[in-house]
Structure formats: C-alpha cells, structure tokens
Coordinates of C-alpha atoms and ligand atoms in Angstrom, one line a residue:
M1 CA -10.9 -46.7 -127.7
T2 CA -9.1 -43.6 -126.5
E3 CA -10.8 -40.4 -127.4
I4 CA -9.0 -37.1 -128.1
T5 CA -10.9 -35.6 -125.2
D6 CA -10.0 -38.3 -122.7
E7 CA -8.1 -36.8 -119.7
L8 CA -4.7 -38.1 -118.9
V9 CA -3.1 -37.5 -115.5
I10 CA 0.7 -37.0 -115.2
R11 CA 2.0 -36.6 -111.7
G12 CA -1.4 -35.4 -110.5
N13 CA -1.7 -32.9 -113.4
H14 CA -5.0 -33.4 -115.2
I15 CA -4.5 -32.9 -118.9
K16 CA -7.9 -32.3 -120.5
N17 CA -7.2 -33.6 -124.0
R18 CA -4.5 -35.2 -126.2
I19 CA -3.6 -32.2 -128.3
V20 CA -0.2 -30.6 -127.5
M21 CA 1.3 -27.3 -128.6
P22 CA 5.0 -28.3 -129.0
P23 CA 7.8 -25.7 -128.3
M24 CA 8.3 -23.2 -131.1
V25 CA 10.4 -20.1 -130.8
T26 CA 8.4 -17.2 -132.4
F27 CA 11.3 -15.5 -134.0
S28 CA 9.6 -12.3 -135.0
F29 CA 8.3 -11.6 -131.6
H30 CA 10.0 -9.1 -129.2
G31 CA 10.1 -8.7 -125.5
D32 CA 9.1 -5.5 -123.7
N33 CA 11.6 -2.9 -122.5
G34 CA 14.7 -4.9 -123.4
S35 CA 13.4 -8.2 -122.1
Y36 CA 13.3 -11.3 -124.3
Y37 CA 9.7 -12.2 -123.6
G38 CA 6.8 -9.8 -123.6
K39 CA 3.3 -8.9 -124.6
Q40 CA 3.5 -10.6 -128.0
H41 CA 4.4 -13.9 -126.4
I42 CA 1.7 -13.6 -123.7
E43 CA -1.0 -13.1 -126.4
H44 CA 0.4 -15.9 -128.6
Y45 CA 0.3 -18.6 -125.9
T46 CA -3.0 -17.4 -124.4
K47 CA -4.6 -17.7 -127.9
R48 CA -3.6 -21.3 -128.2
A49 CA -4.7 -22.1 -124.7
K50 CA -8.1 -20.5 -125.4
G51 CA -8.1 -22.5 -128.7
G52 CA -8.3 -25.7 -126.7
A53 CA -4.8 -27.1 -126.5
G54 CA -4.7 -29.3 -123.4
F55 CA -1.0 -29.1 -123.0
I56 CA 1.3 -26.2 -124.0
I57 CA 5.1 -26.3 -124.1
V58 CA 6.6 -22.9 -124.2
Q59 CA 9.4 -22.4 -126.6
A60 CA 13.1 -23.2 -126.1
T61 CA 14.5 -21.1 -123.3
S62 CA 18.2 -21.1 -122.6
V63 CA 19.1 -22.4 -119.1
F64 CA 22.1 -20.3 -119.1
G65 CA 21.5 -17.3 -116.9
A66 CA 19.1 -19.1 -114.6
V67 CA 21.6 -19.1 -111.8
D68 CA 22.5 -15.4 -112.0
S69 CA 19.2 -14.0 -113.3
T70 CA 20.6 -12.8 -116.6
G71 CA 19.6 -13.3 -120.3
M72 CA 16.2 -14.9 -120.6
W73 CA 15.9 -15.0 -116.7
S74 CA 15.7 -11.2 -116.2
A75 CA 13.0 -9.6 -114.2
G76 CA 11.0 -8.5 -117.3
D77 CA 11.2 -12.0 -118.7
I78 CA 10.0 -13.6 -115.4
L79 CA 7.0 -11.2 -115.4
A80 CA 6.0 -12.2 -118.9
L81 CA 6.6 -15.9 -118.3
K82 CA 4.5 -15.9 -115.1
Q83 CA 1.7 -14.3 -117.0
I84 CA 1.9 -16.9 -119.8
A85 CA 1.6 -19.7 -117.2
S86 CA -1.2 -18.0 -115.4
N87 CA -3.2 -17.3 -118.6
C88 CA -2.8 -20.9 -119.8
H89 CA -4.1 -22.1 -116.5
G90 CA -7.1 -19.7 -117.0
Y91 CA -8.1 -21.9 -119.9
N92 CA -7.4 -25.2 -118.1
A93 CA -4.3 -26.0 -120.1
I94 CA -1.3 -27.6 -118.5
V95 CA 1.8 -25.6 -119.3
M96 CA 5.5 -26.5 -119.4
M97 CA 8.6 -24.7 -120.4
Q98 CA 11.2 -26.2 -122.8
L99 CA 14.8 -25.8 -121.4
H100 CA 17.6 -25.6 -123.9
C101 CA 21.4 -25.8 -123.4
G102 CA 22.5 -24.2 -126.6
N103 CA 24.7 -25.8 -129.3
L104 CA 28.0 -26.5 -127.6
D105 CA 30.6 -29.0 -128.6
I106 CA 30.2 -31.4 -125.8
N107 CA 33.4 -33.2 -126.5
E108 CA 35.3 -30.0 -125.7
L109 CA 33.5 -29.3 -122.4
S110 CA 35.5 -29.7 -119.2
V111 CA 33.9 -31.5 -116.2
E112 CA 33.5 -28.1 -114.5
D113 CA 31.7 -26.7 -117.7
V114 CA 29.3 -29.7 -117.5
H115 CA 28.7 -29.1 -113.8
S116 CA 28.1 -25.4 -114.4
M117 CA 25.6 -26.3 -117.1
Q118 CA 23.9 -28.7 -114.7
R119 CA 23.6 -26.0 -112.1
N120 CA 21.8 -23.9 -114.6
M121 CA 19.6 -26.8 -115.7
K122 CA 18.5 -27.4 -112.2
Q123 CA 18.0 -23.7 -111.3
A124 CA 16.0 -23.2 -114.5
A125 CA 13.6 -25.9 -113.5
I126 CA 13.3 -24.5 -110.0
R127 CA 12.5 -21.1 -111.3
A128 CA 10.0 -22.4 -113.9
C129 CA 8.3 -24.1 -110.9
E130 CA 8.3 -20.8 -108.9
M131 CA 6.8 -19.0 -111.9
G132 CA 3.8 -21.3 -111.9
F133 CA 4.8 -23.7 -114.7
D134 CA 3.6 -27.3 -114.3
G135 CA 6.8 -28.7 -115.6
V136 CA 9.8 -28.5 -117.8
E137 CA 11.0 -30.3 -120.9
Y138 CA 14.7 -30.7 -121.4
H139 CA 15.7 -30.3 -125.1
F140 CA 17.6 -33.5 -125.9
A141 CA 16.6 -33.3 -129.6
H142 CA 17.5 -31.7 -133.0
G143 CA 21.3 -32.0 -132.7
Y144 CA 21.7 -29.4 -129.9
T145 CA 24.0 -29.8 -126.8
L146 CA 21.9 -32.3 -124.8
C147 CA 21.2 -34.3 -128.0
K148 CA 25.0 -34.6 -128.6
F149 CA 25.5 -36.1 -125.1
L150 CA 22.8 -38.7 -125.9
D151 CA 24.0 -39.7 -129.3
A152 CA 26.6 -42.5 -129.1
S153 CA 28.2 -41.6 -132.5
Y154 CA 28.8 -38.0 -131.5
N155 CA 29.7 -38.3 -127.8
H156 CA 33.3 -39.3 -127.5
R157 CA 33.8 -38.3 -123.9
T158 CA 35.7 -40.8 -121.8
D159 CA 34.5 -39.6 -118.4
Q160 CA 31.2 -40.2 -116.6
Y161 CA 29.3 -38.3 -119.3
G162 CA 30.3 -40.5 -122.2
G163 CA 30.3 -44.2 -123.0
D164 CA 27.2 -46.3 -122.1
V165 CA 23.7 -44.9 -122.0
L166 CA 23.7 -44.4 -118.3
N167 CA 26.7 -42.0 -118.8
R168 CA 25.3 -40.3 -121.9
S169 CA 22.0 -39.5 -120.0
R170 CA 23.8 -38.6 -116.8
V171 CA 23.9 -34.8 -117.6
L172 CA 20.2 -34.8 -116.6
T173 CA 19.7 -37.9 -114.4
Q174 CA 22.5 -36.8 -112.0
V175 CA 20.6 -33.5 -111.1
L176 CA 17.1 -35.0 -111.3
P177 CA 17.0 -35.8 -107.5
E178 CA 17.9 -32.2 -106.7
I179 CA 15.3 -30.9 -109.1
R180 CA 12.7 -33.1 -107.4
N181 CA 13.8 -31.9 -103.9
N182 CA 13.4 -28.3 -104.9
T183 CA 10.2 -28.3 -106.9
R184 CA 6.5 -29.1 -106.2
K185 CA 5.6 -32.8 -105.8
N186 CA 3.5 -32.7 -109.0
F187 CA 6.1 -30.8 -111.1
I188 CA 6.5 -32.7 -114.4
V189 CA 10.0 -33.3 -115.8
S190 CA 10.0 -34.4 -119.4
V191 CA 12.6 -35.1 -122.1
R192 CA 12.3 -34.3 -125.8
M193 CA 14.6 -36.6 -127.8
G194 CA 14.9 -38.6 -131.0
E195 CA 14.6 -42.3 -131.6
Y196 CA 17.6 -42.9 -133.9
L197 CA 20.7 -42.2 -131.7
P198 CA 22.2 -43.2 -134.1
E199 CA 20.2 -46.5 -134.3
S200 CA 16.7 -47.2 -133.2
R201 CA 17.8 -49.5 -130.5
D202 CA 19.9 -46.7 -129.0
G203 CA 16.9 -44.4 -128.8
I204 CA 14.8 -47.1 -127.2
E205 CA 17.6 -47.8 -124.7
A206 CA 17.8 -44.0 -123.8
A207 CA 14.1 -43.7 -123.5
K208 CA 14.0 -46.7 -121.0
T209 CA 16.9 -45.2 -119.1
F210 CA 15.1 -41.9 -118.7
E211 CA 12.0 -43.7 -117.6
K212 CA 13.9 -45.7 -115.0
A213 CA 15.6 -42.5 -113.7
G214 CA 12.1 -41.0 -113.0
I215 CA 11.4 -38.8 -116.0
D216 CA 7.6 -38.4 -116.3
L217 CA 7.0 -37.9 -120.0
L218 CA 8.8 -38.4 -123.3
H219 CA 8.3 -36.1 -126.4
I220 CA 9.8 -37.9 -129.4
S221 CA 11.0 -35.8 -132.3
F222 CA 14.4 -36.5 -134.0
G223 CA 18.0 -36.6 -132.8
M224 CA 21.1 -35.5 -134.7
Q225 CA 19.3 -36.2 -138.0
P226 CA 15.7 -36.9 -139.0
P227 CA 15.0 -40.6 -139.6
T228 CA 14.6 -41.7 -143.3
N229 CA 13.1 -45.1 -142.7
P230 CA 9.8 -45.6 -144.5
V231 CA 6.7 -46.0 -142.3
P232 CA 4.5 -49.1 -142.5
D233 CA 1.7 -49.3 -145.0
G234 CA -1.4 -47.5 -143.8
F235 CA 0.4 -45.3 -141.3
I236 CA -0.7 -41.8 -142.4
C237 CA 1.9 -39.7 -140.6
S238 CA 5.7 -39.1 -141.0
P239 CA 8.7 -41.2 -140.1
I240 CA 9.4 -38.8 -137.2
T241 CA 5.9 -39.3 -135.9
Y242 CA 6.4 -43.0 -136.3
S243 CA 9.5 -42.8 -134.0
G244 CA 7.1 -41.7 -131.2
C245 CA 4.9 -44.6 -131.8
K246 CA 7.8 -47.0 -131.6
I247 CA 9.0 -45.6 -128.3
K248 CA 5.4 -45.7 -127.0
K249 CA 5.6 -49.5 -127.3
E250 CA 8.7 -49.7 -125.2
V251 CA 7.9 -47.5 -122.1
K252 CA 5.1 -47.1 -119.6
I253 CA 5.3 -43.4 -119.2
P254 CA 3.2 -41.2 -121.6
V255 CA 4.6 -40.3 -125.0
I256 CA 4.0 -37.3 -127.3
A257 CA 4.5 -37.8 -131.0
V258 CA 5.0 -34.8 -133.4
N259 CA 5.8 -33.7 -136.9
E260 CA 3.6 -32.8 -139.8
I261 CA 0.4 -33.7 -137.9
R262 CA -1.9 -31.2 -139.6
T263 CA -5.4 -32.8 -139.9
E264 CA -8.2 -34.0 -137.7
E265 CA -7.8 -37.4 -139.4
Q266 CA -4.2 -37.7 -138.4
V267 CA -4.8 -36.7 -134.8
R268 CA -7.7 -39.2 -134.5
F269 CA -5.6 -41.9 -136.2
L270 CA -2.8 -41.5 -133.6
I271 CA -4.9 -41.2 -130.5
E272 CA -7.8 -43.4 -131.2
N273 CA -5.5 -46.3 -132.3
D274 CA -3.4 -45.8 -129.2
Y275 CA -0.3 -45.2 -131.2
V276 CA 0.8 -42.6 -128.7
D277 CA -0.7 -40.7 -125.8
F278 CA -0.5 -37.2 -127.2
A279 CA -0.3 -35.6 -130.7
A280 CA 1.7 -32.4 -130.9
V281 CA 0.7 -29.9 -133.6
G282 CA 3.3 -27.3 -134.2
R283 CA 2.9 -25.3 -137.4
G284 CA -0.7 -26.4 -137.6
M285 CA -1.3 -24.5 -134.4
L286 CA 0.6 -21.5 -135.6
A287 CA -1.6 -21.4 -138.6
D288 CA -4.8 -22.0 -136.6
P289 CA -4.7 -21.0 -132.9
D290 CA -8.1 -22.8 -132.5
F291 CA -6.8 -26.0 -134.0
A292 CA -7.6 -28.1 -130.9
N293 CA -11.1 -26.8 -130.5
H294 CA -11.8 -27.2 -134.2
V295 CA -10.7 -30.8 -134.2
I296 CA -12.6 -31.6 -131.0
N297 CA -15.8 -30.0 -132.3
G298 CA -15.4 -31.5 -135.8
E299 CA -15.0 -28.0 -137.4
P300 CA -12.8 -27.2 -140.4
V301 CA -9.2 -26.4 -139.5
N302 CA -7.3 -23.5 -141.0
T303 CA -4.6 -25.8 -142.4
C304 CA -0.9 -25.1 -142.4
L305 CA 0.2 -25.0 -146.0
G306 CA 3.6 -26.6 -145.2
C307 CA 5.8 -23.8 -146.8
E308 CA 9.3 -25.0 -147.7
R309 CA 10.7 -22.9 -144.8
C310 CA 8.1 -21.9 -142.2
F311 CA 7.7 -18.1 -142.1
W312 CA 7.5 -18.2 -138.3
F313 CA 11.3 -18.7 -138.5
T314 CA 11.6 -15.2 -139.9
D315 CA 8.4 -13.2 -139.9
S316 CA 5.1 -14.7 -138.9
T317 CA 3.2 -11.9 -140.6
F318 CA 4.0 -13.6 -143.9
C319 CA 2.5 -17.0 -142.9
P320 CA 0.1 -17.6 -145.8
A321 CA -2.3 -19.5 -143.6
G322 CA -2.1 -17.4 -140.5
K323 CA -4.3 -14.5 -139.7
D324 CA -1.4 -12.9 -138.0
E325 CA -1.0 -12.2 -134.3
Ligands
FMN401 C1 9.1 -21.5 -136.1 C2 9.5 -22.8 -135.4 C3 10.2 -22.8 -134.2 C4 10.6 -23.9 -133.5 N1 11.2 -23.9 -132.3 C5 11.4 -25.0 -131.6 C6 11.9 -25.0 -130.3 O1 12.0 -23.9 -129.7 N2 12.2 -26.2 -129.7 C7 12.0 -27.4 -130.3 O2 12.3 -28.4 -129.7 N3 11.5 -27.4 -131.5 C8 11.2 -26.3 -132.2 N4 10.6 -26.4 -133.4 C9 10.1 -27.7 -133.9 C10 8.7 -27.9 -133.5 O3 8.5 -28.1 -132.1 C11 8.1 -29.2 -134.2 O4 8.8 -30.3 -133.8 C12 8.2 -29.1 -135.7 O5 7.7 -27.9 -136.2 C13 7.5 -30.3 -136.4 O6 6.1 -30.3 -136.0 P1 5.0 -29.6 -137.0 O7 5.1 -30.3 -138.4 O8 3.7 -29.9 -136.3 O9 5.3 -28.2 -137.1 C14 10.2 -25.2 -134.1 C15 9.5 -25.2 -135.3 C16 9.1 -24.0 -135.9 C17 8.3 -24.1 -137.2

C-alpha cells in the first residue's frame, strides 16, 4: 500500500510526500514597490511549505513579458519569486511555477502570434529554472488559451496547431526540446489539463501524447467545462478528481488529482488505494496552511467551509475558516 509519506522521485527530484499545493492566485495580495509579487506572496508560500506540503505549485504567472523582462518578469518580481523558491526548499518542498498564456481566441491567432507566444513559453521556463524553481506547469486547463488549443471542439485551426492531437498539443511539444536544452537536466515540465476535451477519450489521447513527447507529470483538473458524469459507487471525491484517477490508469508518468479534496479521509483514500500519485489540496490549504502536517500526523484539520465563491478570489481576510495571512 502506498503511504502519504512515501517519497516519489520525478526526474531526480525527491518529493517527500503526496500532498500538493495546487496553483492559486491570491487575488488580494500585492507586490512590493510596483511589482506583482512581493512580501505577502513570500510569506504565503513559505507558510504552506512549513506546513508540510511536499510539492508546491506557485500560482498562474503569465508567460508574456518573459522575453523582454516586463509584467510579471520585472526585477522586483524575480527577487520575490527567487525568495519563494528558496524558502520552499528550506522546508524540503519541491516547488514549480504555473505558466499561463492568458485567455486568447486561438482561432484568431496568426502563426507569428503563436510563435511569439511559444518564445515566451520557452523563456518563462528558462527563467523559472534560473530563479531556482524545480519545474514549470503549463496551464492547459480551465478554458484558457492553451486549453483551447487542446480541445478538439474549440480548436478550428487548419494549420499545424489544429486538427489531430499531435497538432493540438504542438504549441508546447514543439518547444519542449529547446526548453530541455536550456534548463537543468532535472527540471520538471508538467501539464495541467482536463480529461473531457470534449470527450474522455480525447483527454486520454492528449495525456498519452504529452507523455510520449516527454512531459514528466500531469495535473488533471478540468478543460473547457467541468465534467458532469457521476463517479462510481464508493468513490468519495468529485467527478473532477475522478478524471485524474482515469488518466492515471492510462499513463506511466505521475498524475496529480485535485478538486474538493478537504479531509484526511479523502487524501488517504486517493493515495493509499493508488488512485493517483498525488492529491492536490487547494482551498483546504488556504484555510489551513498546516493541512499536510495535520493529515500526516493524524491531527484535526482546519477545514475549508466550501463557500459558494471562495473569498480568496476577492479578499482572503474574509475567509471564514482562515486565520488570515
Ligand atoms: C483563489 C483561487 C485561485 C485559483 N487560481 C488558480 C490558478 O492560478 N491556476 C489554476 O490552474 N487554478 C487556479 N485555481 C484552481 C485551483 O488550483 C484548484 O484546482 C481548485 O481550487 C479546486 O481545488 P480545491 O477544491 O482543492 O480548492 C484557483 C482556485 C482558487 C480558489
């Protein structure tokens, strides 16, 4: 039986347990002196690393600006992000950065637009590596730009970026060799994606395509829309979480499942039954920065109350479960 505290090695990176902090933009946090990232972010991630999360994925960061050091790639941002990576390592957490390509209409992009985005996608990974991050996660989920490339019902391109799954994943797979050539040998490249794209078989096909291209890790959330299919009897997590379990059966690379995982029972259920390799706990870890240590030590968790709209989207100080940052 797999234990929550069993180490898992990805590309030489030793991940000390199976509890992941998924990417979450902390909307009420500000950077310092005009930067996007700052002291609040550093404290926020350091607390979760101290709280035992084995694997931390820093929030969606736009790739745009990576080539010319603007936007989220300014000097002040780099300083803060470097500190986040270093502090997480201080608590033996592996730390990646989620890379985001905005919410563009991919059917309207010229080939030059796609190439320009790819240059930023590559440069962002190289810079994350230079800042001390252990890897990057490309955000192919939740209906955003990269998700639209992957979804066969949305992508109507007739060039090399539309059509079959090789073409729909090419926006990343084409630049992967250059990313590998310009980052450390053990730098993790991961994809966050959905399983229904728009059918389950499409998600499975895309997952296998990424695996074959050399992606190290898959983080399964949802694609253009959340799945509505019911879960099997006795499965105590959500349909989105079940999507991760379905992909896990189809690939050999590690898989993270996510969504509404809030209790020790659910984490144990997923990991100890080998449904997936990692359980990501988002709002649960916002409500309780020590979530991972509490679960590992069998201590009570300060449980997320599952508000209709999470207050961390607006002002985290209103989180009824949180003790505020
Ligand atoms: C405040 C907030 C910000 C989020 N920001 C991101 C993000 O930057 N990138 C992303 O892929 N998902 C984002 N998500 C989704 C989470 O990563 C996660 O998939 C979702 O909250 C479901 O997991 P949970 O039920 O454990 O919270 C965000 C969620 C919340 C609540």
